[in-house]
Coordinates of C-alpha atoms in Angstrom, one line a residue:
Chain A
N1 CA -5.7 -19.5 5.5
A2 CA -2.3 -19.6 6.9
G3 CA -2.2 -23.3 7.7
V4 CA 0.9 -24.4 9.3
T5 CA 3.6 -21.6 9.5
Q6 CA 7.5 -22.6 10.3
T7 CA 10.1 -19.6 11.0
P8 CA 13.1 -19.1 10.5
K9 CA 13.3 -20.2 6.8
F10 CA 16.7 -20.8 7.0
R11 CA 19.4 -20.3 9.6
I12 CA 23.5 -21.2 10.1
L13 CA 24.4 -22.3 13.8
K14 CA 27.9 -23.0 14.8
I15 CA 28.8 -25.8 16.8
G16 CA 27.4 -26.0 20.3
Q17 CA 24.9 -22.7 19.6
S18 CA 21.4 -23.3 20.5
M19 CA 18.2 -22.2 18.8
T20 CA 14.5 -22.9 18.8
L21 CA 12.5 -23.3 15.5
Q22 CA 9.0 -22.3 15.8
C23 CA 6.1 -23.8 14.6
T24 CA 2.5 -22.4 14.7
Q25 CA -1.1 -23.8 13.2
D26 CA -4.4 -22.0 12.7
M27 CA -6.3 -25.1 12.3
N28 CA -7.2 -25.9 15.9
H29 CA -5.3 -29.5 15.4
N30 CA -4.8 -31.3 18.3
Y31 CA -2.0 -33.5 17.0
M32 CA 1.6 -31.5 15.8
Y33 CA 4.6 -33.2 14.9
W34 CA 8.2 -32.6 13.7
Y35 CA 10.0 -33.8 11.1
R36 CA 13.6 -33.7 9.7
Q37 CA 14.0 -34.8 6.2
D38 CA 17.9 -35.7 4.8
P39 CA 18.5 -36.7 1.4
G40 CA 17.7 -40.5 0.4
M41 CA 16.6 -40.8 4.4
G42 CA 12.9 -39.7 4.1
L43 CA 11.1 -37.9 6.7
K44 CA 12.1 -39.0 10.6
L45 CA 9.6 -38.4 13.1
I46 CA 11.7 -36.5 16.3
Y47 CA 8.5 -35.5 18.5
Y48 CA 4.9 -35.2 18.4
S49 CA 2.5 -33.9 20.6
V50 CA -1.3 -35.1 21.1
G51 CA -2.5 -32.1 22.9
A52 CA -1.0 -29.1 24.7
G53 CA 0.8 -30.1 27.6
I54 CA 1.4 -33.8 26.2
T55 CA 4.6 -34.5 24.0
D56 CA 6.5 -37.8 23.3
K57 CA 9.3 -38.9 21.5
G58 CA 9.4 -40.2 18.0
E59 CA 12.1 -42.0 16.4
V60 CA 15.1 -40.0 16.4
P61 CA 14.7 -37.7 19.5
N62 CA 18.4 -37.3 20.9
G63 CA 19.2 -33.4 20.9
Y64 CA 16.2 -31.8 20.8
N65 CA 13.2 -31.0 23.0
V66 CA 9.9 -29.7 22.8
S67 CA 7.2 -28.2 24.5
R68 CA 3.3 -27.6 23.8
S69 CA 2.0 -24.9 26.3
T70 CA -0.7 -24.1 23.7
T71 CA -2.9 -25.8 20.8
E72 CA -1.1 -23.9 18.6
D73 CA 2.6 -23.5 19.3
F74 CA 5.0 -26.5 18.9
P75 CA 8.5 -25.2 18.9
L76 CA 11.3 -27.1 19.0
R77 CA 14.7 -26.7 20.6
L78 CA 18.0 -27.5 20.0
E79 CA 20.5 -26.8 22.5
L80 CA 23.8 -27.8 21.7
A81 CA 24.0 -27.9 17.9
A82 CA 26.0 -30.5 16.3
P83 CA 27.0 -31.3 12.5
S84 CA 24.9 -34.4 12.6
Q85 CA 21.6 -31.6 12.8
T86 CA 22.1 -29.9 9.7
S87 CA 18.7 -31.1 7.8
V88 CA 15.6 -29.5 6.7
Y89 CA 12.9 -29.6 9.6
F90 CA 9.4 -29.9 9.0
C91 CA 6.6 -29.4 11.6
A92 CA 3.1 -30.9 10.5
S93 CA -0.4 -30.7 12.2
S94 CA -3.3 -33.4 11.9
Y95 CA -6.9 -33.6 13.4
A96 CA -6.3 -36.8 14.5
R97 CA -3.1 -39.6 14.9
D98 CA -4.6 -42.0 12.2
A99 CA -4.3 -42.6 8.5
N100 CA -7.9 -41.0 8.2
S101 CA -6.4 -37.2 9.0
P102 CA -3.8 -36.2 6.9
L103 CA -0.5 -34.6 8.0
H104 CA -0.7 -30.4 6.9
F105 CA 3.2 -29.6 6.6
G106 CA 4.8 -26.3 7.0
N107 CA 7.4 -25.1 4.3
G108 CA 10.2 -26.2 6.4
T109 CA 13.4 -24.5 8.1
R110 CA 16.6 -25.0 6.4
L111 CA 19.4 -25.4 9.0
T112 CA 23.5 -25.8 9.0
V113 CA 25.3 -26.4 11.7
T114 CA 29.3 -25.5 11.0
Chain B
Q1 CA 16.1 -53.9 5.4
K2 CA 14.3 -50.9 5.4
E3 CA 10.6 -51.1 6.1
V4 CA 9.8 -48.6 3.0
E5 CA 11.8 -49.1 -0.6
Q6 CA 11.4 -46.2 -2.9
D7 CA 13.4 -45.3 -6.0
P8 CA 15.0 -42.1 -5.6
G9 CA 15.0 -41.2 -9.3
P10 CA 15.2 -38.5 -10.6
L11 CA 12.6 -39.7 -13.2
S12 CA 12.4 -37.4 -16.5
V13 CA 9.8 -38.0 -18.8
P14 CA 8.5 -35.8 -21.4
E15 CA 5.2 -33.8 -21.1
G16 CA 2.2 -36.2 -22.2
A17 CA 3.9 -39.4 -20.8
I18 CA 2.4 -41.6 -18.4
V19 CA 4.2 -41.7 -15.1
S20 CA 4.8 -44.7 -12.8
L21 CA 6.0 -44.2 -9.3
N22 CA 6.6 -47.2 -6.8
C23 CA 7.0 -48.4 -3.4
T24 CA 7.7 -51.7 -1.8
Y25 CA 7.5 -52.7 1.6
S26 CA 8.1 -55.2 4.1
N27 CA 5.5 -54.8 6.9
S28 CA 2.2 -57.1 6.6
A29 CA 0.7 -54.7 9.0
F30 CA 0.3 -51.8 6.8
Q31 CA -3.1 -51.1 5.9
Y32 CA -3.5 -47.5 4.7
F33 CA -1.3 -46.2 2.1
M34 CA -1.0 -42.8 1.1
W35 CA 1.1 -40.4 -1.8
Y36 CA 2.6 -37.1 -0.5
R37 CA 4.0 -34.6 -3.4
Q38 CA 6.3 -32.3 -2.4
Y39 CA 7.7 -29.3 -4.7
S40 CA 10.7 -27.9 -4.4
R41 CA 11.6 -25.5 -1.2
K42 CA 7.9 -26.7 0.2
G43 CA 6.2 -29.2 2.6
P44 CA 4.7 -32.0 1.6
E45 CA 1.1 -32.0 0.5
L46 CA -1.1 -35.4 0.6
L47 CA -1.9 -36.2 -3.1
M48 CA -4.0 -39.8 -2.6
Y49 CA -4.5 -41.8 0.3
T50 CA -6.0 -45.5 -0.1
Y51 CA -6.9 -48.2 2.2
S52 CA -6.1 -52.0 1.6
S53 CA -5.7 -53.7 -1.7
G54 CA -7.0 -52.0 -4.8
N55 CA -7.1 -48.9 -7.3
K56 CA -8.3 -45.5 -6.5
E57 CA -8.5 -43.0 -9.4
D58 CA -8.5 -38.8 -9.0
G59 CA -8.1 -37.1 -12.2
R60 CA -4.8 -38.1 -13.9
F61 CA -3.6 -39.6 -11.0
T62 CA -4.5 -43.7 -10.1
A63 CA -3.0 -45.2 -6.9
Q64 CA -2.6 -49.0 -6.8
V65 CA -1.7 -51.1 -4.0
D66 CA -1.1 -54.9 -4.0
K67 CA -1.0 -56.0 -0.4
S68 CA 0.1 -59.8 -1.7
S69 CA 3.3 -58.4 -3.3
K70 CA 3.5 -55.5 -0.6
Y71 CA 3.9 -53.3 -3.7
I72 CA 2.1 -50.0 -4.2
S73 CA 2.0 -47.9 -7.4
L74 CA 0.8 -43.9 -8.6
F75 CA 0.2 -43.4 -12.0
I76 CA 0.3 -39.8 -13.8
R77 CA -1.7 -40.1 -17.2
D78 CA -0.8 -36.7 -19.2
S79 CA 1.9 -36.1 -17.3
Q80 CA 2.4 -31.9 -17.1
P81 CA 5.4 -29.8 -16.2
S82 CA 3.4 -28.8 -13.3
D83 CA 3.9 -32.4 -11.8
S84 CA 7.5 -31.8 -11.8
A85 CA 8.1 -32.6 -7.6
T86 CA 9.2 -35.3 -5.6
Y87 CA 6.7 -37.9 -4.8
L88 CA 6.7 -39.7 -1.5
C89 CA 4.8 -42.9 -0.7
A90 CA 3.6 -43.2 3.2
M91 CA 2.0 -46.2 4.9
S92 CA 0.6 -46.5 8.3
Q93 CA -0.6 -49.0 10.7
T94 CA -2.8 -47.6 13.6
D95 CA -0.5 -44.9 14.4
K96 CA 2.5 -45.8 13.2
L97 CA 3.5 -43.6 10.0
I98 CA 6.4 -44.6 7.8
F99 CA 7.6 -42.4 4.7
G100 CA 9.7 -43.3 1.8
T101 CA 12.9 -41.6 0.5
G102 CA 10.8 -39.8 -2.4
T103 CA 11.0 -40.0 -6.1
R104 CA 11.9 -36.8 -7.9
L105 CA 10.2 -36.3 -10.7
Q106 CA 10.9 -34.0 -13.7
V107 CA 8.4 -33.6 -16.5
F108 CA 9.9 -31.5 -19.5
P109 CA 7.5 -29.5 -22.2

């Protein structure tokens, strides 16, 4: 079982460049999420989706965009990369959006913007 | 004041020790309490989940919730080097989920 797969694992971007972080899950989960993890700051929710075609902002959405055209895929787009977006990005999925449905995380994309 | 506070560590203990990891919180509406374990260069994975106050045991792990004190703990008995990881507490009310910053644990042989 692959679970949640994220690509790429690492990326270095120059300021102003754009990129898409890919995320796919094979558990047929309706709910998918993007988090960023910074030292001393914990996991912060960027965007989430409750199903194909439906997305919503999380706690820190500025500078990011998402789309959800299929149940499996939930890409995160950075349009104009800034040093403040240097972070580790985690995609996650769950069966439902409540405490009884644990989050299943991918192994992250480590992004550096210089 | 952060909604969830967690000591970042690192906490370094010898193999076989009892480990206590803790979080405090300020939002009395939190009802569900979780512990996630995160190995280096990996994503977090759910370790334990409890609802409301009380204890829950799973093998060498015990999760404890004290809602009156707004304090949760994770105890690890007979700690092993394979327990070396970052432990994140998480709390939720309905669909709002808040993570602690994580405590890094190192268990040395």
